[in-house]
Structures are given as structure tokens and as C-alpha cells.
PDB file of C-alpha atoms in Angstrom:
ATOM      1  CA  MET A   1      18.901  12.826  13.288  1.00 77.00           C
ATOM      2  CA  SER A   2      15.465  13.180  14.812  1.00 90.00           C
ATOM      3  CA  VAL A   3      13.405  10.254  16.029  1.00 87.00           C
ATOM      4  CA  GLN A   4      10.943  10.869  13.186  1.00 89.00           C
ATOM      5  CA  GLU A   5      13.710  10.811  10.560  1.00 91.00           C
ATOM      6  CA  ARG A   6      15.119   7.585  12.021  1.00 89.00           C
ATOM      7  CA  LYS A   7      11.651   5.943  11.960  1.00 89.00           C
ATOM      8  CA  GLU A   8      11.103   7.033   8.353  1.00 92.00           C
ATOM      9  CA  ARG A   9      14.507   5.652   7.353  1.00 93.00           C
ATOM     10  CA  GLU A  10      13.792   2.342   9.136  1.00 92.00           C
ATOM     11  CA  ARG A  11      10.393   2.134   7.473  1.00 93.00           C
ATOM     12  CA  ALA A  12      11.925   2.717   4.022  1.00 94.00           C
ATOM     13  CA  GLU A  13      14.572   0.057   4.741  1.00 95.00           C
ATOM     14  CA  ARG A  14      11.878  -2.455   5.775  1.00 95.00           C
ATOM     15  CA  GLU A  15       9.940  -1.693   2.612  1.00 95.00           C
ATOM     16  CA  ARG A  16      13.049  -2.235   0.459  1.00 96.00           C
ATOM     17  CA  LEU A  17      13.677  -5.523   2.275  1.00 96.00           C
ATOM     18  CA  ILE A  18      10.113  -6.700   1.667  1.00 97.00           C
ATOM     19  CA  VAL A  19      10.312  -5.871  -2.047  1.00 97.00           C
ATOM     20  CA  ALA A  20      13.782  -7.411  -2.455  1.00 97.00           C
ATOM     21  CA  THR A  21      12.713 -10.579  -0.637  1.00 97.00           C
ATOM     22  CA  ALA A  22       9.507 -10.892  -2.662  1.00 97.00           C
ATOM     23  CA  ARG A  23      11.470 -10.424  -5.852  1.00 97.00           C
ATOM     24  CA  GLU A  24      14.083 -12.998  -4.843  1.00 97.00           C
ATOM     25  CA  LEU A  25      11.444 -15.538  -3.837  1.00 97.00           C
ATOM     26  CA  ALA A  26       9.487 -14.960  -7.053  1.00 98.00           C
ATOM     27  CA  GLU A  27      12.611 -15.383  -9.198  1.00 97.00           C
ATOM     28  CA  GLN A  28      13.518 -18.604  -7.374  1.00 96.00           C
ATOM     29  CA  GLN A  29      10.104 -20.238  -7.005  1.00 97.00           C
ATOM     30  CA  GLY A  30       7.573 -18.176  -8.953  1.00 97.00           C
ATOM     31  CA  TRP A  31       4.966 -15.681  -7.819  1.00 98.00           C
ATOM     32  CA  ASP A  32       2.719 -18.396  -6.353  1.00 97.00           C
ATOM     33  CA  ALA A  33       5.397 -18.931  -3.694  1.00 96.00           C
ATOM     34  CA  VAL A  34       5.208 -15.282  -2.606  1.00 97.00           C
ATOM     35  CA  THR A  35       2.834 -15.071   0.324  1.00 95.00           C
ATOM     36  CA  THR A  36       2.773 -12.647   3.216  1.00 93.00           C
ATOM     37  CA  ARG A  37       3.423 -15.547   5.588  1.00 94.00           C
ATOM     38  CA  ARG A  38       6.541 -16.645   3.675  1.00 95.00           C
ATOM     39  CA  LEU A  39       7.754 -13.065   3.363  1.00 95.00           C
ATOM     40  CA  ALA A  40       7.233 -12.459   7.065  1.00 94.00           C
ATOM     41  CA  ASP A  41       9.196 -15.618   7.903  1.00 95.00           C
ATOM     42  CA  ARG A  42      12.042 -14.730   5.546  1.00 95.00           C
ATOM     43  CA  ILE A  43      12.480 -11.147   6.698  1.00 94.00           C
ATOM     44  CA  GLU A  44      11.745 -12.002  10.331  1.00 93.00           C
ATOM     45  CA  TYR A  45       8.918  -9.541  10.794  1.00 92.00           C
ATOM     46  CA  SER A  46       5.310 -10.275  11.612  1.00 92.00           C
ATOM     47  CA  GLN A  47       2.610 -10.291   8.950  1.00 93.00           C
ATOM     48  CA  PRO A  48       1.041  -7.145  10.471  1.00 93.00           C
ATOM     49  CA  VAL A  49       4.338  -5.335   9.827  1.00 92.00           C
ATOM     50  CA  LEU A  50       4.128  -6.356   6.151  1.00 92.00           C
ATOM     51  CA  TYR A  51       0.532  -5.135   6.024  1.00 94.00           C
ATOM     52  CA  SER A  52       1.638  -1.799   7.465  1.00 94.00           C
ATOM     53  CA  HIS A  53       3.690  -1.348   4.279  1.00 95.00           C
ATOM     54  CA  PHE A  54       1.567  -3.129   1.665  1.00 96.00           C
ATOM     55  CA  ARG A  55      -2.117  -4.059   1.738  1.00 94.00           C
ATOM     56  CA  GLY A  56      -1.304  -7.394   0.166  1.00 94.00           C
ATOM     57  CA  LYS A  57       0.501  -9.299  -2.538  1.00 96.00           C
ATOM     58  CA  ARG A  58      -0.969  -7.136  -5.295  1.00 97.00           C
ATOM     59  CA  GLU A  59       0.760  -4.023  -3.943  1.00 97.00           C
ATOM     60  CA  ILE A  60       4.019  -5.946  -3.505  1.00 97.00           C
ATOM     61  CA  ILE A  61       3.812  -7.026  -7.146  1.00 98.00           C
ATOM     62  CA  GLY A  62       3.215  -3.373  -8.050  1.00 98.00           C
ATOM     63  CA  ALA A  63       6.296  -2.288  -6.103  1.00 98.00           C
ATOM     64  CA  VAL A  64       8.414  -4.927  -7.856  1.00 98.00           C
ATOM     65  CA  ALA A  65       6.967  -3.795 -11.203  1.00 98.00           C
ATOM     66  CA  LEU A  66       7.918  -0.167 -10.573  1.00 98.00           C
ATOM     67  CA  GLN A  67      11.418  -1.162  -9.542  1.00 98.00           C
ATOM     68  CA  GLY A  68      11.724  -3.410 -12.592  1.00 98.00           C
ATOM     69  CA  ALA A  69      10.458  -0.704 -14.954  1.00 98.00           C
ATOM     70  CA  THR A  70      13.143   1.632 -13.635  1.00 98.00           C
ATOM     71  CA  GLU A  71      15.785  -1.039 -14.249  1.00 98.00           C
ATOM     72  CA  LEU A  72      14.447  -1.809 -17.727  1.00 98.00           C
ATOM     73  CA  ALA A  73      14.543   1.874 -18.702  1.00 98.00           C
ATOM     74  CA  ALA A  74      18.106   2.200 -17.438  1.00 98.00           C
ATOM     75  CA  ALA A  75      19.201  -0.964 -19.268  1.00 97.00           C
ATOM     76  CA  VAL A  76      17.646   0.160 -22.560  1.00 96.00           C
ATOM     77  CA  ARG A  77      19.217   3.605 -22.318  1.00 96.00           C
ATOM     78  CA  ALA A  78      22.621   2.175 -21.406  1.00 95.00           C
ATOM     79  CA  ALA A  79      22.521  -0.283 -24.304  1.00 93.00           C
ATOM     80  CA  THR A  80      21.474   2.113 -27.048  1.00 88.00           C
ATOM     81  CA  PRO A  81      24.619   3.891 -28.241  1.00 80.00           C
ATOM     82  CA  SER A  82      24.373   7.450 -29.467  1.00 76.00           C
ATOM     83  CA  GLU A  83      26.690   6.618 -32.349  1.00 75.00           C
ATOM     84  CA  GLY A  84      26.304   3.807 -34.841  1.00 81.00           C
ATOM     85  CA  GLY A  85      23.059   4.903 -36.405  1.00 88.00           C
ATOM     86  CA  PRO A  86      19.421   3.913 -35.983  1.00 91.00           C
ATOM     87  CA  ARG A  87      19.907   0.215 -36.860  1.00 91.00           C
ATOM     88  CA  ALA A  88      22.498  -0.230 -34.105  1.00 91.00           C
ATOM     89  CA  ARG A  89      20.292   1.565 -31.565  1.00 92.00           C
ATOM     90  CA  VAL A  90      17.118  -0.355 -32.416  1.00 95.00           C
ATOM     91  CA  THR A  91      18.929  -3.700 -32.519  1.00 95.00           C
ATOM     92  CA  ALA A  92      20.575  -2.980 -29.155  1.00 95.00           C
ATOM     93  CA  LEU A  93      17.219  -1.934 -27.720  1.00 96.00           C
ATOM     94  CA  ALA A  94      15.529  -5.141 -28.908  1.00 97.00           C
ATOM     95  CA  ARG A  95      18.294  -7.406 -27.620  1.00 96.00           C
ATOM     96  CA  THR A  96      18.448  -5.606 -24.287  1.00 97.00           C
ATOM     97  CA  TYR A  97      14.684  -5.827 -23.834  1.00 98.00           C
ATOM     98  CA  LEU A  98      14.606  -9.543 -24.648  1.00 97.00           C
ATOM     99  CA  ASP A  99      17.637 -10.197 -22.445  1.00 97.00           C
ATOM    100  CA  PHE A 100      15.990  -8.346 -19.549  1.00 98.00           C
ATOM    101  CA  ALA A 101      12.864 -10.483 -19.919  1.00 97.00           C
ATOM    102  CA  GLU A 102      14.933 -13.678 -19.993  1.00 96.00           C
ATOM    103  CA  ARG A 103      17.164 -12.793 -17.035  1.00 97.00           C
ATOM    104  CA  ASN A 104      14.354 -11.412 -14.841  1.00 97.00           C
ATOM    105  CA  PRO A 105      11.254 -13.522 -15.533  1.00 97.00           C
ATOM    106  CA  ALA A 106       9.463 -12.762 -12.258  1.00 98.00           C
ATOM    107  CA  VAL A 107      10.150  -9.044 -12.540  1.00 98.00           C
ATOM    108  CA  TYR A 108       9.051  -9.081 -16.177  1.00 98.00           C
ATOM    109  CA  ASP A 109       5.838 -10.820 -15.142  1.00 98.00           C
ATOM    110  CA  ALA A 110       5.280  -8.244 -12.403  1.00 98.00           C
ATOM    111  CA  ILE A 111       5.592  -5.434 -14.931  1.00 98.00           C
ATOM    112  CA  PHE A 112       3.629  -6.902 -17.833  1.00 96.00           C
ATOM    113  CA  GLN A 113       1.663  -9.992 -16.847  1.00 96.00           C
ATOM    114  CA  LEU A 114       0.444  -9.767 -13.257  1.00 97.00           C
ATOM    115  CA  ASP A 115      -2.008  -7.419 -11.606  1.00 97.00           C
ATOM    116  CA  GLY A 116       0.036  -5.045  -9.511  1.00 97.00           C
ATOM    117  CA  GLY A 117      -2.759  -2.500  -9.389  1.00 96.00           C
ATOM    118  CA  LEU A 118      -0.876  -0.115 -11.675  1.00 97.00           C
ATOM    119  CA  PRO A 119      -2.618   1.775 -14.475  1.00 94.00           C
ATOM    120  CA  PHE A 120      -0.961   1.707 -17.888  1.00 92.00           C
ATOM    121  CA  ALA A 121      -1.515   4.196 -20.719  1.00 89.00           C
ATOM    122  CA  ASP A 122      -3.413   6.484 -18.393  1.00 92.00           C
ATOM    123  CA  LYS A 123      -2.941   9.916 -16.866  1.00 93.00           C
ATOM    124  CA  ASP A 124      -2.358   8.152 -13.519  1.00 95.00           C
ATOM    125  CA  THR A 125       0.353   5.823 -14.831  1.00 97.00           C
ATOM    126  CA  PRO A 126       3.254   5.889 -12.357  1.00 98.00           C
ATOM    127  CA  GLU A 127       6.397   7.669 -13.535  1.00 98.00           C
ATOM    128  CA  PRO A 128       8.635   4.551 -13.707  1.00 98.00           C
ATOM    129  CA  LEU A 129       6.230   2.943 -16.202  1.00 98.00           C
ATOM    130  CA  LYS A 130       6.065   6.131 -18.265  1.00 97.00           C
ATOM    131  CA  ASP A 131       9.843   6.338 -18.214  1.00 98.00           C
ATOM    132  CA  ALA A 132      10.257   2.739 -19.399  1.00 97.00           C
ATOM    133  CA  PHE A 133       8.041   3.552 -22.371  1.00 97.00           C
ATOM    134  CA  ALA A 134       9.962   6.798 -22.945  1.00 97.00           C
ATOM    135  CA  ALA A 135      13.221   4.820 -23.033  1.00 97.00           C
ATOM    136  CA  LEU A 136      11.798   2.730 -25.875  1.00 97.00           C
ATOM    137  CA  LEU A 137      10.401   5.773 -27.657  1.00 97.00           C
ATOM    138  CA  GLU A 138      13.767   7.544 -27.586  1.00 94.00           C
ATOM    139  CA  SER A 139      15.239   5.040 -30.035  1.00 91.00           C
ATOM    140  CA  LEU A 140      12.128   3.835 -31.812  1.00 95.00           C
ATOM    141  CA  GLY A 141      10.594   7.216 -32.568  1.00 92.00           C
ATOM    142  CA  GLU A 142      13.281   7.978 -35.125  1.00 91.00           C
ATOM    143  CA  VAL A 143      12.560   4.793 -37.120  1.00 94.00           C
ATOM    144  CA  ALA A 144       8.758   4.967 -37.166  1.00 95.00           C
ATOM    145  CA  GLY A 145       8.649   6.129 -40.763  1.00 92.00           C
ATOM    146  CA  GLU A 146       7.079   9.104 -42.425  1.00 93.00           C
ATOM    147  CA  GLY A 147       3.497   9.756 -41.410  1.00 95.00           C
ATOM    148  CA  VAL A 148       3.590   7.226 -38.570  1.00 96.00           C
ATOM    149  CA  GLN A 149       3.033   8.505 -35.059  1.00 97.00           C
ATOM    150  CA  PRO A 150       6.211   7.626 -33.051  1.00 97.00           C
ATOM    151  CA  GLY A 151       4.246   6.653 -29.941  1.00 97.00           C
ATOM    152  CA  LEU A 152       1.997   4.304 -31.891  1.00 97.00           C
ATOM    153  CA  PHE A 153       4.978   2.733 -33.645  1.00 97.00           C
ATOM    154  CA  THR A 154       6.686   2.254 -30.282  1.00 97.00           C
ATOM    155  CA  GLU A 155       3.585   0.471 -28.966  1.00 97.00           C
ATOM    156  CA  VAL A 156       3.572  -1.916 -31.945  1.00 97.00           C
ATOM    157  CA  PHE A 157       7.307  -2.613 -31.720  1.00 97.00           C
ATOM    158  CA  TRP A 158       7.038  -3.103 -27.954  1.00 97.00           C
ATOM    159  CA  ALA A 159       4.113  -5.500 -28.459  1.00 97.00           C
ATOM    160  CA  ALA A 160       6.230  -7.512 -30.903  1.00 97.00           C
ATOM    161  CA  LEU A 161       9.103  -7.648 -28.395  1.00 98.00           C
ATOM    162  CA  HIS A 162       6.724  -8.692 -25.645  1.00 98.00           C
ATOM    163  CA  GLY A 163       5.326 -11.444 -27.853  1.00 97.00           C
ATOM    164  CA  LEU A 164       8.806 -12.727 -28.642  1.00 97.00           C
ATOM    165  CA  ALA A 165       9.816 -12.637 -24.981  1.00 97.00           C
ATOM    166  CA  THR A 166       6.660 -14.391 -23.817  1.00 97.00           C
ATOM    167  CA  LEU A 167       6.558 -17.050 -26.523  1.00 97.00           C
ATOM    168  CA  THR A 168      10.260 -17.841 -26.228  1.00 95.00           C
ATOM    169  CA  ARG A 169      10.052 -18.148 -22.461  1.00 94.00           C
ATOM    170  CA  ALA A 170       7.027 -20.435 -22.732  1.00 94.00           C
ATOM    171  CA  GLY A 171       8.964 -22.699 -25.090  1.00 95.00           C
ATOM    172  CA  ARG A 172       6.648 -21.889 -28.000  1.00 97.00           C
ATOM    173  CA  LEU A 173       9.540 -20.488 -30.054  1.00 96.00           C
ATOM    174  CA  PRO A 174      12.946 -22.166 -30.201  1.00 93.00           C
ATOM    175  CA  ALA A 175      15.624 -20.106 -28.485  1.00 89.00           C
ATOM    176  CA  THR A 176      18.101 -21.036 -31.223  1.00 93.00           C
ATOM    177  CA  GLU A 177      16.486 -18.537 -33.616  1.00 94.00           C
ATOM    178  CA  ALA A 178      16.268 -15.635 -31.157  1.00 93.00           C
ATOM    179  CA  ASP A 179      18.926 -13.509 -32.882  1.00 94.00           C
ATOM    180  CA  ARG A 180      17.363 -14.076 -36.308  1.00 96.00           C
ATOM    181  CA  ARG A 181      13.939 -13.078 -34.989  1.00 96.00           C
ATOM    182  CA  THR A 182      15.407  -9.880 -33.567  1.00 95.00           C
ATOM    183  CA  GLU A 183      17.066  -9.050 -36.893  1.00 95.00           C
ATOM    184  CA  LEU A 184      13.829  -9.755 -38.762  1.00 95.00           C
ATOM    185  CA  LEU A 185      11.831  -7.553 -36.399  1.00 96.00           C
ATOM    186  CA  VAL A 186      14.260  -4.659 -36.802  1.00 95.00           C
ATOM    187  CA  ASP A 187      14.524  -5.089 -40.579  1.00 93.00           C
ATOM    188  CA  ARG A 188      10.775  -5.388 -41.236  1.00 93.00           C
ATOM    189  CA  LEU A 189       9.278  -2.912 -38.785  1.00 91.00           C
ATOM    190  CA  ALA A 190      11.817  -0.120 -38.481  1.00 89.00           C
ATOM    191  CA  VAL A 191      12.399   2.347 -41.301  1.00 88.00           C
ATOM    192  CA  LEU A 192      16.185   2.480 -41.294  1.00 78.00           C
TER     193      LEU A 192
END
């Protein structure tokens, strides 16, 4: 292994450590607790080393968002069975999405709530964000209904899921009715 290859590998490892530590700190204490000073202390590197990887917290949030979008896409695809019909796929998708939001609140916020400097719905949208949307579209496109553009339907369904996730997490909706809400969403929006 050349010196250059070793340096590149070490740099990538440091970057992964920074992102993992930011994510862990955000999940434990919220994004307000994530500062370059705290990250530097936790990973035992100087702040200038952090700034050599990320220009600031915004870019760190963006890196967590991209990682989270990749995980969300994988979770949705893994949960949506090829057999069982459209209802089973859409219900599994909805439950998986809502479960992801509940289990990973800081990551979910990085993807959908916070400014990570990432463009959405744009030609410059990073591939992990496009893929997360594609994972939703794969199951939702088939239940959009006649004459309804699958992408547009996916946006509306996704917006409904996001609203449920956000309102439930904020305590605005009782968690006891979460399954019923999911069933209602699937039954009323999807053409099954």
C-alpha cells in the first residue's frame, strides 16, 4: 500500500468517525449538543482536523442525512415483500418508515428537518436522497391509481408519513393509535 493510499484510508476513517460520533451525540442529546468542540474532544482530534473534513456543523448534518437516507432506503426495500400484494407492501413501507423515524430521531431530523446544505427535488440532489425516494416509489407507484402520476402520489403519501412521524414524535398525536393511523392512510390513499 502506498503512502497516498494509506493517507486516503486514514482520512476516510476519520471522516466516518466524525459522522458516527456526531450521530451518536445527536441521538443522545440532540443536535444542539453537536459542536465542533465537543466532537473534537470526543474523537480526540483537534478542531482544525474536523474542519479539514467538514466546513462546519451544516456539512456534518448533511453527511448524517446522506447516511440516514441510505439506511432508510435499505430498510424500506427490505421490509416490502415481493409477495403478498400491494396492500402488504404499502403497509410494510408505512410501518417501516414510521419505525425508522421513531428509532432514529436525530438522523430523521438531519434528513428532513435540519439544513444540511443538501438540495432536494433538484437535478443536483445527491444520489442517496434520490434513492430513498426511489425506494418509496417502488411500492407506492403501483397503488397511485389510474391517471395519477406515480411520483406525485409518492410525494403526497410521503408527506402524510412525514406528518404522522413528526406529529407523533412531538406528542401531538397519541402513540396508541399509530397502527390505526397507518391502516387508515393505506386504505384511504392507496388504490389497492
